mmCIF file of C-alpha atoms in Angstrom:
data_model
loop_
_atom_site.group_PDB
_atom_site.id
_atom_site.type_symbol
_atom_site.label_atom_id
_atom_site.label_comp_id
_atom_site.label_asym_id
_atom_site.label_seq_id
_atom_site.Cartn_x
_atom_site.Cartn_y
_atom_site.Cartn_z
ATOM 1 C CA MET A 182 -165.008 -36.639 263.697
ATOM 2 C CA ILE A 183 -162.279 -38.979 264.955
ATOM 3 C CA VAL A 184 -161.759 -39.106 268.688
ATOM 4 C CA SER A 185 -158.464 -40.447 269.978
ATOM 5 C CA THR A 186 -158.702 -43.254 272.474
ATOM 6 C CA LEU A 187 -155.009 -43.045 273.348
ATOM 7 C CA SER A 188 -154.160 -41.974 276.862
ATOM 8 C CA ARG A 189 -150.907 -40.914 278.439
ATOM 9 C CA PRO A 190 -149.154 -43.627 280.448
ATOM 10 C CA ALA A 191 -149.429 -42.957 284.192
ATOM 11 C CA GLU A 192 -145.622 -42.731 284.593
ATOM 12 C CA ALA A 193 -145.237 -40.184 281.771
ATOM 13 C CA GLY A 194 -144.641 -36.687 282.967
ATOM 14 C CA PRO A 195 -145.357 -33.467 281.123
ATOM 15 C CA LEU A 196 -143.389 -32.567 278.005
ATOM 16 C CA ASN A 197 -140.932 -29.932 279.182
ATOM 17 C CA LEU A 198 -137.817 -28.532 277.584
ATOM 18 C CA ASP A 199 -134.480 -28.993 279.344
ATOM 19 C CA ASN A 200 -133.812 -25.468 280.654
ATOM 20 C CA ALA A 201 -130.206 -26.304 281.580
ATOM 21 C CA ALA A 202 -129.503 -27.321 277.988
ATOM 22 C CA LEU A 203 -131.128 -24.102 276.770
ATOM 23 C CA GLN A 204 -128.803 -22.133 279.058
ATOM 24 C CA GLN A 205 -125.750 -24.077 277.771
ATOM 25 C CA ALA A 206 -126.734 -23.134 274.226
ATOM 26 C CA ARG A 207 -125.717 -19.581 275.145
ATOM 27 C CA GLN A 208 -122.092 -20.733 275.498
ATOM 28 C CA ASN A 209 -119.391 -21.310 272.831
ATOM 29 C CA LEU A 210 -121.117 -19.326 270.129
ATOM 30 C CA ASN A 211 -118.207 -19.920 267.752
ATOM 31 C CA ASP A 212 -119.390 -23.528 267.480
ATOM 32 C CA GLY A 213 -122.318 -22.346 265.345
ATOM 33 C CA ALA A 214 -125.288 -24.700 265.364
ATOM 34 C CA VAL A 215 -123.508 -27.298 267.490
ATOM 35 C CA THR A 216 -124.514 -26.758 271.106
ATOM 36 C CA PRO A 217 -122.605 -27.987 274.164
ATOM 37 C CA THR A 218 -125.224 -30.698 274.605
ATOM 38 C CA GLY A 219 -124.371 -32.017 271.140
ATOM 39 C CA SER A 220 -124.986 -35.595 270.240
ATOM 40 C CA PRO A 221 -122.917 -38.364 271.799
ATOM 41 C CA TRP A 222 -123.202 -39.980 268.347
ATOM 42 C CA ARG A 223 -121.570 -37.011 266.586
ATOM 43 C CA GLU A 224 -118.364 -38.867 265.685
ATOM 44 C CA ASP A 225 -120.300 -41.850 264.345
ATOM 45 C CA ILE A 226 -122.566 -39.573 262.328
ATOM 46 C CA VAL A 227 -119.577 -37.685 260.897
ATOM 47 C CA ARG A 228 -118.007 -41.033 259.922
ATOM 48 C CA LEU A 229 -121.218 -42.136 258.177
ATOM 49 C CA LEU A 230 -121.462 -38.783 256.414
ATOM 50 C CA ASN A 231 -117.854 -39.027 255.219
ATOM 51 C CA HIS A 232 -118.633 -42.430 253.678
ATOM 52 C CA ALA A 233 -121.674 -40.895 251.991
ATOM 53 C CA LEU A 234 -119.488 -37.998 250.812
ATOM 54 C CA ALA A 235 -116.992 -40.439 249.291
ATOM 55 C CA THR A 236 -119.845 -42.294 247.583
ATOM 56 C CA GLU A 237 -121.224 -39.093 246.086
ATOM 57 C CA LEU A 238 -117.785 -38.000 244.855
ATOM 58 C CA VAL A 239 -117.098 -41.369 243.216
ATOM 59 C CA CYS A 240 -120.540 -41.151 241.604
ATOM 60 C CA VAL A 241 -119.728 -37.677 240.252
ATOM 61 C CA LEU A 242 -116.533 -39.014 238.696
ATOM 62 C CA ARG A 243 -118.260 -42.064 237.207
ATOM 63 C CA TYR A 244 -121.129 -40.008 235.774
ATOM 64 C CA LYS A 245 -118.694 -37.428 234.356
ATOM 65 C CA ARG A 246 -116.651 -40.143 232.655
ATOM 66 C CA HIS A 247 -119.770 -41.715 231.202
ATOM 67 C CA HIS A 248 -121.062 -38.317 230.074
ATOM 68 C CA PHE A 249 -117.918 -37.582 228.109
ATOM 69 C CA THR A 250 -117.349 -41.086 226.700
ATOM 70 C CA ALA A 251 -120.913 -42.090 225.758
ATOM 71 C CA HIS A 252 -121.317 -42.738 222.045
ATOM 72 C CA GLY A 253 -123.934 -44.217 219.742
ATOM 73 C CA LEU A 254 -127.336 -43.266 218.398
ATOM 74 C CA ASN A 255 -128.988 -42.749 221.800
ATOM 75 C CA SER A 256 -125.918 -41.300 223.438
ATOM 76 C CA PRO A 257 -126.667 -37.540 223.311
ATOM 77 C CA ALA A 258 -129.803 -37.859 225.459
ATOM 78 C CA ILE A 259 -128.262 -40.426 227.801
ATOM 79 C CA ALA A 260 -125.015 -38.449 228.093
ATOM 80 C CA GLU A 261 -127.080 -35.408 229.074
ATOM 81 C CA GLU A 262 -128.835 -37.511 231.742
ATOM 82 C CA PHE A 263 -125.404 -38.554 233.068
ATOM 83 C CA ARG A 264 -124.328 -34.891 233.237
ATOM 84 C CA GLU A 265 -127.471 -33.914 235.144
ATOM 85 C CA HIS A 266 -126.943 -36.749 237.611
ATOM 86 C CA ALA A 267 -123.278 -35.754 238.060
ATOM 87 C CA ASP A 268 -124.355 -32.198 238.906
ATOM 88 C CA GLU A 269 -126.945 -33.435 241.408
ATOM 89 C CA GLU A 270 -124.452 -35.829 243.030
ATOM 90 C CA ALA A 271 -121.987 -32.918 243.347
ATOM 91 C CA ALA A 272 -124.699 -30.891 245.102
ATOM 92 C CA HIS A 273 -125.284 -33.843 247.464
ATOM 93 C CA ALA A 274 -121.538 -33.944 248.213
ATOM 94 C CA ASP A 275 -121.576 -30.223 248.995
ATOM 95 C CA SER A 276 -124.536 -30.645 251.366
ATOM 96 C CA LEU A 277 -122.872 -33.565 253.135
ATOM 97 C CA ALA A 278 -119.580 -31.689 253.506
ATOM 98 C CA ARG A 279 -121.416 -28.655 254.860
ATOM 99 C CA ARG A 280 -123.214 -30.812 257.445
ATOM 100 C CA ILE A 281 -119.965 -32.507 258.483
ATOM 101 C CA VAL A 282 -118.462 -29.079 259.174
ATOM 102 C CA GLN A 283 -121.590 -27.996 261.085
ATOM 103 C CA LEU A 284 -121.120 -31.032 263.301
ATOM 104 C CA GLY A 285 -117.533 -30.007 264.011
ATOM 105 C CA GLY A 286 -116.020 -32.671 261.757
ATOM 106 C CA GLU A 287 -113.664 -32.587 258.789
ATOM 107 C CA PRO A 288 -115.012 -33.587 255.380
ATOM 108 C CA ASP A 289 -112.656 -36.124 253.795
ATOM 109 C CA PHE A 290 -111.886 -35.134 250.213
ATOM 110 C CA ASN A 291 -108.606 -37.063 250.089
ATOM 111 C CA PRO A 292 -108.573 -38.743 246.644
ATOM 112 C CA SER A 293 -106.463 -41.648 247.878
ATOM 113 C CA ARG A 294 -109.234 -42.682 250.311
ATOM 114 C CA LEU A 295 -112.333 -42.098 248.183
ATOM 115 C CA LEU A 296 -112.682 -45.571 246.666
ATOM 116 C CA ASP A 297 -112.043 -47.290 249.994
ATOM 117 C CA SER A 298 -114.671 -45.137 251.730
ATOM 118 C CA SER A 299 -117.268 -45.185 248.942
ATOM 119 C CA HIS A 300 -120.146 -47.626 249.000
ATOM 120 C CA ALA A 301 -120.358 -47.487 245.186
ATOM 121 C CA ASP A 302 -117.745 -48.414 242.621
ATOM 122 C CA TYR A 303 -116.100 -46.427 239.872
ATOM 123 C CA ASP A 304 -116.752 -47.781 236.390
ATOM 124 C CA GLU A 305 -114.976 -47.499 233.057
ATOM 125 C CA ALA A 306 -117.594 -49.137 230.819
ATOM 126 C CA VAL A 307 -117.429 -48.181 227.148
ATOM 127 C CA GLU A 308 -120.765 -49.569 225.953
ATOM 128 C CA LEU A 309 -123.774 -47.329 226.608
ATOM 129 C CA LYS A 310 -126.034 -49.999 228.117
ATOM 130 C CA SER A 311 -123.205 -51.080 230.455
ATOM 131 C CA MET A 312 -122.798 -47.466 231.567
ATOM 132 C CA VAL A 313 -126.491 -47.181 232.368
ATOM 133 C CA ARG A 314 -126.424 -50.511 234.214
ATOM 134 C CA ALA A 315 -123.320 -49.523 236.260
ATOM 135 C CA ASN A 316 -124.951 -46.245 237.252
ATOM 136 C CA LEU A 317 -128.203 -47.991 238.179
ATOM 137 C CA VAL A 318 -126.292 -50.431 240.405
ATOM 138 C CA ALA A 319 -124.508 -47.509 242.078
ATOM 139 C CA GLU A 320 -127.809 -45.669 242.645
ATOM 140 C CA ARG A 321 -129.361 -48.776 244.178
ATOM 141 C CA ILE A 322 -126.355 -49.136 246.501
ATOM 142 C CA ALA A 323 -126.652 -45.456 247.447
ATOM 143 C CA ILE A 324 -130.372 -45.892 248.127
ATOM 144 C CA GLU A 325 -129.727 -48.832 250.429
ATOM 145 C CA SER A 326 -126.891 -47.070 252.252
ATOM 146 C CA TYR A 327 -128.998 -43.927 252.781
ATOM 147 C CA ARG A 328 -131.926 -46.024 254.054
ATOM 148 C CA GLN A 329 -129.635 -47.708 256.549
ATOM 149 C CA MET A 330 -128.074 -44.406 257.660
ATOM 150 C CA ILE A 331 -131.514 -42.854 258.142
ATOM 151 C CA GLY A 332 -132.505 -45.823 260.306
ATOM 152 C CA LEU A 333 -129.295 -45.667 262.331
ATOM 153 C CA ILE A 334 -129.529 -41.915 262.917
ATOM 154 C CA GLY A 335 -133.259 -41.891 263.621
ATOM 155 C CA ASP A 336 -134.003 -39.158 266.150
ATOM 156 C CA LYS A 337 -130.352 -38.834 267.248
ATOM 157 C CA ASP A 338 -129.848 -35.984 264.739
ATOM 158 C CA PRO A 339 -133.060 -34.828 263.022
ATOM 159 C CA THR A 340 -131.252 -32.284 260.828
ATOM 160 C CA THR A 341 -128.909 -34.900 259.384
ATOM 161 C CA ARG A 342 -131.781 -37.360 259.010
ATOM 162 C CA ARG A 343 -133.772 -34.820 256.953
ATOM 163 C CA LEU A 344 -130.721 -34.111 254.774
ATOM 164 C CA LEU A 345 -130.287 -37.829 254.112
ATOM 165 C CA GLU A 346 -134.011 -38.225 253.380
ATOM 166 C CA ASP A 347 -133.785 -35.431 250.783
ATOM 167 C CA ILE A 348 -130.772 -37.062 249.143
ATOM 168 C CA LEU A 349 -132.496 -40.464 249.240
ATOM 169 C CA ARG A 350 -135.464 -39.014 247.348
ATOM 170 C CA ASP A 351 -133.102 -37.765 244.601
ATOM 171 C CA GLU A 352 -131.280 -41.110 244.421
ATOM 172 C CA GLU A 353 -134.575 -42.970 244.016
ATOM 173 C CA GLU A 354 -135.496 -40.607 241.180
ATOM 174 C CA HIS A 355 -132.103 -41.235 239.528
ATOM 175 C CA ALA A 356 -132.612 -44.995 239.779
ATOM 176 C CA ASP A 357 -136.083 -44.734 238.227
ATOM 177 C CA GLU A 358 -134.699 -42.676 235.342
ATOM 178 C CA LEU A 359 -131.860 -45.126 234.718
ATOM 179 C CA ALA A 360 -134.180 -48.133 234.896
ATOM 180 C CA ALA A 361 -136.397 -46.470 232.275
ATOM 181 C CA LEU A 362 -133.341 -46.017 230.033
ATOM 182 C CA LEU A 363 -132.627 -49.745 230.267
ATOM 183 C CA ASP A 364 -136.203 -50.500 229.186
ATOM 184 C CA ASN A 365 -135.800 -48.457 225.984
#
């Protein structure tokens, strides 16, 4: 049996909920999940999420292009992998847009701003190995950007943090799959 030797600091009070905030949650019901005591970082979080949304949308477009233009002996299996990744990136974009709206923001789907807001690049490679490499680079950039966002958000918005952690897990899986394709 393990016995904890940690003790509560003398200045720490009991863990109590903020009853005033609970009462405020009864107000403005049309705001949905966003309560009046919403995060002072909401605008920053929405901005970060819109950059992630742009990244996911650019990734969808890149994967779709690669899916339809892949050719060569190994291309059917790799093209199918690209299609699956495109579908998963589209689902990520939907989740991010939904969260932006929940936070009272506006998801930015404006095509003229996507490349400027995206962390990843669009790619028009024609050779299969170059396609795989471009997608692996984009996944690695997405992984790093999600890691940084998770660190920045921390406990400021646990719901958004969990969403980003789920997406990060998928992006790491995509990168592993693409790296394995390069090894073949």
